[in-house]
Short mmCIF file of C-alpha atoms in Angstrom, two decimals:
data_model
loop_
_atom_site.label_atom_id
_atom_site.label_comp_id
_atom_site.label_asym_id
_atom_site.label_seq_id
_atom_site.Cartn_x
_atom_site.Cartn_y
_atom_site.Cartn_z
CA GLY A 24 -70.89 36.53 -25.44
CA ASP A 25 -73.04 33.63 -24.36
CA LYS A 26 -76.04 34.01 -22.11
CA VAL A 27 -75.28 33.41 -18.45
CA THR A 28 -77.43 30.67 -16.94
CA HIS A 29 -76.94 28.37 -13.99
CA ASP A 30 -79.13 25.77 -12.35
CA GLY A 31 -77.34 24.85 -9.17
CA LYS A 32 -78.18 23.49 -5.75
CA SER A 33 -78.09 26.90 -4.07
CA VAL A 34 -78.03 29.44 -6.89
CA SER A 35 -80.04 29.65 -10.10
CA LEU A 36 -79.76 32.26 -12.86
CA PRO A 37 -82.19 33.63 -13.79
CA LEU A 38 -84.35 33.27 -10.66
CA PRO A 39 -86.98 30.53 -11.14
CA VAL A 40 -90.58 31.65 -11.69
CA ASP A 41 -91.74 30.24 -8.35
CA GLU A 42 -89.02 32.19 -6.48
CA GLY A 43 -89.49 35.61 -8.00
CA THR A 44 -91.61 37.68 -10.35
CA GLY A 45 -91.20 35.34 -13.27
CA LEU A 46 -89.73 38.17 -15.35
CA GLY A 47 -86.10 37.13 -15.10
CA LYS A 48 -84.23 36.46 -18.33
CA PRO A 49 -80.68 35.21 -18.92
CA LEU A 50 -78.34 38.04 -19.87
CA LYS A 51 -75.32 38.02 -22.11
CA PHE A 52 -71.92 38.79 -20.62
CA MET A 53 -71.05 42.33 -21.75
CA ASN A 54 -67.31 42.31 -21.11
CA ARG A 55 -64.78 40.66 -23.39
CA MET A 56 -62.96 37.86 -21.62
CA GLN A 57 -59.21 38.37 -21.37
CA ARG A 58 -58.54 34.71 -20.59
CA GLN A 59 -60.38 31.47 -21.05
CA ASP A 60 -60.23 30.33 -17.45
CA ILE A 61 -60.60 32.45 -14.31
CA PRO A 62 -58.30 31.14 -11.55
CA ILE A 63 -59.95 30.01 -8.33
CA VAL A 64 -57.99 31.18 -5.29
CA ILE A 65 -59.16 30.11 -1.83
CA ALA A 66 -58.31 31.94 1.39
CA SER A 67 -58.16 29.08 3.89
CA ILE A 68 -56.31 28.54 7.17
CA GLY A 69 -57.95 25.51 8.80
CA PRO A 70 -56.22 22.16 8.10
CA SER A 71 -59.16 20.54 6.30
CA ASN A 72 -59.80 23.61 4.19
CA VAL A 73 -56.13 23.98 3.31
CA GLU A 74 -56.06 20.33 2.26
CA MET A 75 -59.11 20.90 0.06
CA THR A 76 -57.53 24.04 -1.40
CA ALA A 77 -54.37 22.20 -2.36
CA GLU A 78 -56.47 19.52 -4.04
CA ILE A 79 -58.91 21.58 -6.12
CA ALA A 80 -57.91 25.26 -6.34
CA ASP A 81 -55.55 27.17 -8.59
CA GLY A 82 -54.19 29.19 -5.69
CA TRP A 83 -54.03 29.40 -1.90
CA GLN A 84 -54.16 32.74 -0.08
CA PRO A 85 -53.83 32.33 3.69
CA ILE A 86 -54.02 35.36 5.94
CA HIS A 87 -51.21 36.40 8.29
CA PHE A 88 -48.66 34.36 6.37
CA VAL A 89 -45.30 33.78 8.10
CA PRO A 90 -42.97 32.18 5.54
CA ASP A 91 -40.49 30.88 8.13
CA ARG A 92 -43.21 29.01 10.04
CA PHE A 93 -45.95 28.09 7.57
CA GLU A 94 -44.64 24.55 7.02
CA ARG A 95 -45.13 23.65 10.68
CA VAL A 96 -48.73 24.87 10.50
CA TRP A 97 -49.90 23.77 7.06
CA GLY A 98 -47.21 21.46 5.68
CA ASP A 99 -49.08 18.21 6.32
CA ALA A 100 -52.40 19.53 4.99
CA LEU A 101 -50.75 20.86 1.84
CA ALA A 102 -48.96 17.56 1.27
CA VAL A 103 -52.16 15.53 1.58
CA GLY A 104 -54.07 17.87 -0.71
CA ASN A 105 -51.33 18.04 -3.30
CA ALA A 106 -51.16 14.24 -3.37
CA LYS A 107 -54.79 14.20 -4.55
CA ARG A 108 -54.37 17.13 -6.94
CA SER A 109 -55.05 16.62 -10.64
CA PRO A 110 -51.97 17.15 -12.83
CA ASP A 111 -54.21 19.17 -15.15
CA LEU A 112 -54.35 21.95 -12.54
CA GLY A 113 -50.60 22.49 -12.50
CA PRO A 114 -48.73 23.49 -9.33
CA LEU A 115 -50.64 25.28 -6.57
CA SER A 116 -49.95 29.02 -6.51
CA ILE A 117 -49.22 30.39 -3.03
CA PHE A 118 -50.05 33.99 -2.12
CA GLY A 119 -48.14 35.55 0.76
CA ASP A 120 -49.58 38.67 2.39
CA ALA A 121 -47.64 41.41 4.19
CA HIS A 122 -47.64 45.06 5.17
CA LEU A 123 -44.97 46.97 3.26
CA ALA A 124 -42.91 50.01 4.25
CA ILE A 125 -39.33 50.64 3.13
CA GLY A 126 -37.11 52.83 5.28
CA GLU A 127 -34.83 53.06 8.26
CA THR A 128 -36.16 52.22 11.72
CA GLU A 129 -37.25 55.74 12.61
CA ASP A 130 -39.07 56.11 9.28
CA VAL A 131 -41.17 52.96 9.52
CA THR A 132 -42.20 53.08 13.18
CA GLU A 133 -45.76 54.05 12.27
CA ALA A 134 -46.03 51.16 9.82
CA ARG A 135 -44.76 48.69 12.42
CA GLU A 136 -47.25 49.92 15.00
CA GLY A 137 -50.05 49.80 12.44
CA SER A 138 -49.23 46.18 11.70
CA ARG A 139 -49.08 45.46 15.42
CA GLY A 140 -52.56 46.91 15.94
CA HIS A 141 -53.90 45.00 12.95
CA ILE A 142 -52.82 41.58 14.20
CA ALA A 143 -53.83 42.40 17.79
CA PHE A 144 -57.38 43.00 16.59
CA TYR A 145 -57.51 39.62 14.83
CA VAL A 146 -55.77 37.58 17.51
CA GLY A 147 -57.48 39.36 20.38
CA GLY A 148 -60.93 40.28 19.20
CA MET A 149 -62.04 38.37 16.12
CA GLY A 150 -64.16 35.80 17.88
CA ALA A 151 -65.08 34.53 21.30
CA LYS A 152 -62.50 33.53 23.89
CA SER A 153 -62.98 29.87 23.01
CA LYS A 154 -63.42 30.27 19.25
CA ASN A 155 -61.01 32.55 17.44
CA TYR A 156 -59.41 31.06 14.33
CA TYR A 157 -56.73 33.74 14.17
CA ASN A 158 -55.78 33.23 17.78
CA ASP A 159 -55.53 29.52 17.04
CA LEU A 160 -53.27 30.29 14.07
CA PHE A 161 -51.00 32.48 16.20
CA ARG A 162 -50.68 29.60 18.66
CA ARG A 163 -49.92 27.12 15.91
CA TYR A 164 -47.15 29.40 14.71
CA GLY A 165 -45.58 28.96 18.14
CA TRP A 166 -46.65 32.11 19.97
CA GLU A 167 -48.97 30.41 22.46
CA GLU A 168 -48.28 32.60 25.49
CA GLU A 169 -48.44 35.78 23.44
CA ALA A 170 -51.75 34.72 21.89
CA GLU A 171 -53.23 34.13 25.34
CA LYS A 172 -52.02 37.48 26.65
CA ILE A 173 -53.18 39.46 23.61
CA GLN A 174 -56.64 37.93 23.76
CA ASP A 175 -57.07 38.42 27.50
CA LEU A 176 -56.05 42.07 27.26
CA PHE A 177 -58.15 42.78 24.19
CA LEU A 178 -61.30 41.15 25.51
CA GLY A 179 -60.72 42.94 28.80
CA GLY A 180 -60.91 46.29 27.05
CA GLN A 181 -57.17 46.99 27.16
CA ARG A 182 -56.58 47.37 23.44
CA ALA A 183 -53.40 49.44 23.70
CA GLU A 184 -51.86 46.88 26.01
CA ALA A 185 -52.97 44.05 23.70
CA THR A 186 -51.31 45.79 20.78
CA ALA A 187 -48.10 46.26 22.74
CA ALA A 188 -48.09 42.54 23.55
CA VAL A 189 -47.64 41.56 19.89
CA PRO A 190 -44.03 40.34 19.67
CA ASP A 191 -41.52 42.13 17.45
CA GLU A 192 -40.55 38.71 16.12
CA TYR A 193 -43.97 38.40 14.48
CA ILE A 194 -43.86 41.91 13.01
CA ASP A 195 -40.48 41.18 11.43
CA ALA A 196 -41.45 37.72 10.17
CA ALA A 197 -44.91 38.47 8.76
CA ASN A 198 -44.22 41.81 7.07
CA LEU A 199 -41.88 43.64 4.74
CA ILE A 200 -41.07 46.61 6.94
CA GLY A 201 -37.58 48.03 7.24
CA PRO A 202 -34.58 49.09 5.15
CA GLU A 203 -33.99 47.88 1.60
CA SER A 204 -31.45 45.26 2.67
CA HIS A 205 -33.93 43.71 5.10
CA ILE A 206 -36.76 43.69 2.56
CA LYS A 207 -34.60 41.94 -0.04
CA LYS A 208 -33.58 39.25 2.46
CA ARG A 209 -37.21 38.66 3.38
CA LEU A 210 -38.26 38.49 -0.27
CA ALA A 211 -35.71 35.72 -0.73
CA VAL A 212 -37.31 33.80 2.14
CA TYR A 213 -40.75 34.05 0.54
CA LYS A 214 -39.32 32.77 -2.74
CA ASP A 215 -37.40 29.93 -1.09
CA VAL A 216 -40.52 28.52 0.60
CA GLY A 217 -42.51 28.49 -2.63
CA VAL A 218 -44.53 31.72 -2.54
CA THR A 219 -45.51 32.60 -6.11
CA HIS A 220 -47.45 35.82 -5.52
CA LEU A 221 -47.36 38.63 -2.96
CA THR A 222 -50.39 40.64 -1.85
CA LEU A 223 -48.93 43.73 -0.22
CA SER A 224 -50.60 46.45 1.82
CA ALA A 225 -48.25 49.40 1.39
CA GLN A 226 -48.15 51.86 4.28
CA GLY A 227 -47.29 55.55 4.42
CA ALA A 228 -46.75 58.41 2.00
CA ASN A 229 -44.29 56.48 -0.17
CA SER A 230 -46.55 53.49 -0.73
CA LEU A 231 -46.56 53.64 -4.54
CA ASP A 232 -42.78 54.02 -4.69
CA ASP A 233 -42.36 51.13 -2.26
CA LEU A 234 -44.59 48.88 -4.37
CA ALA A 235 -42.67 49.81 -7.50
CA ALA A 236 -39.37 49.05 -5.77
CA VAL A 237 -40.49 45.60 -4.65
CA LYS A 238 -41.81 44.84 -8.12
CA SER A 239 -38.44 45.72 -9.64
CA TRP A 240 -36.59 43.53 -7.14
CA ILE A 241 -38.63 40.41 -7.84
CA GLU A 242 -38.89 40.68 -11.61
#
């Protein structure tokens, strides 16, 4: 392979003589490339960043994706960015994330509660009271009162109560947890809104089987 060198504004390879020992040398890439271009996927949720992502990136991977509500949150930003997008890039890939557990209600209770605790931590504790991007996102989805309650409880040290305050509606909308029939209906929703890839966090002892099942349903 070719030697790897870069002379950028923030990063230079190898390190310049005046910034290191002066012994740095460009190295050749050891691994054989499997494809010519490496896709650039950006995890953005703020309107300006989502607009930029739609304009310049190969893919968009927002966190806490709710397929039924993402248009109300990011629709305008995606439209503006896509309008400036080069045709050479092709369509923007969209990655939807979700916790996965397939089973009847009594079999997936632990997975539901795990997802509830996960989002409570982000909405309630990832940031200050006045500056929490995930709390803002929860509000933009339409759960303003719930976001306020979760954050107040979490920052007040009542984590169990904050977790319990996460609405079932969110758990059902943002995850693939439940019986096979429910999962298949939700997969159809992801497809209908334009999701091209799924990044799934499988829960429980049957995680590998669950992933294999979902793969077979979408192929």
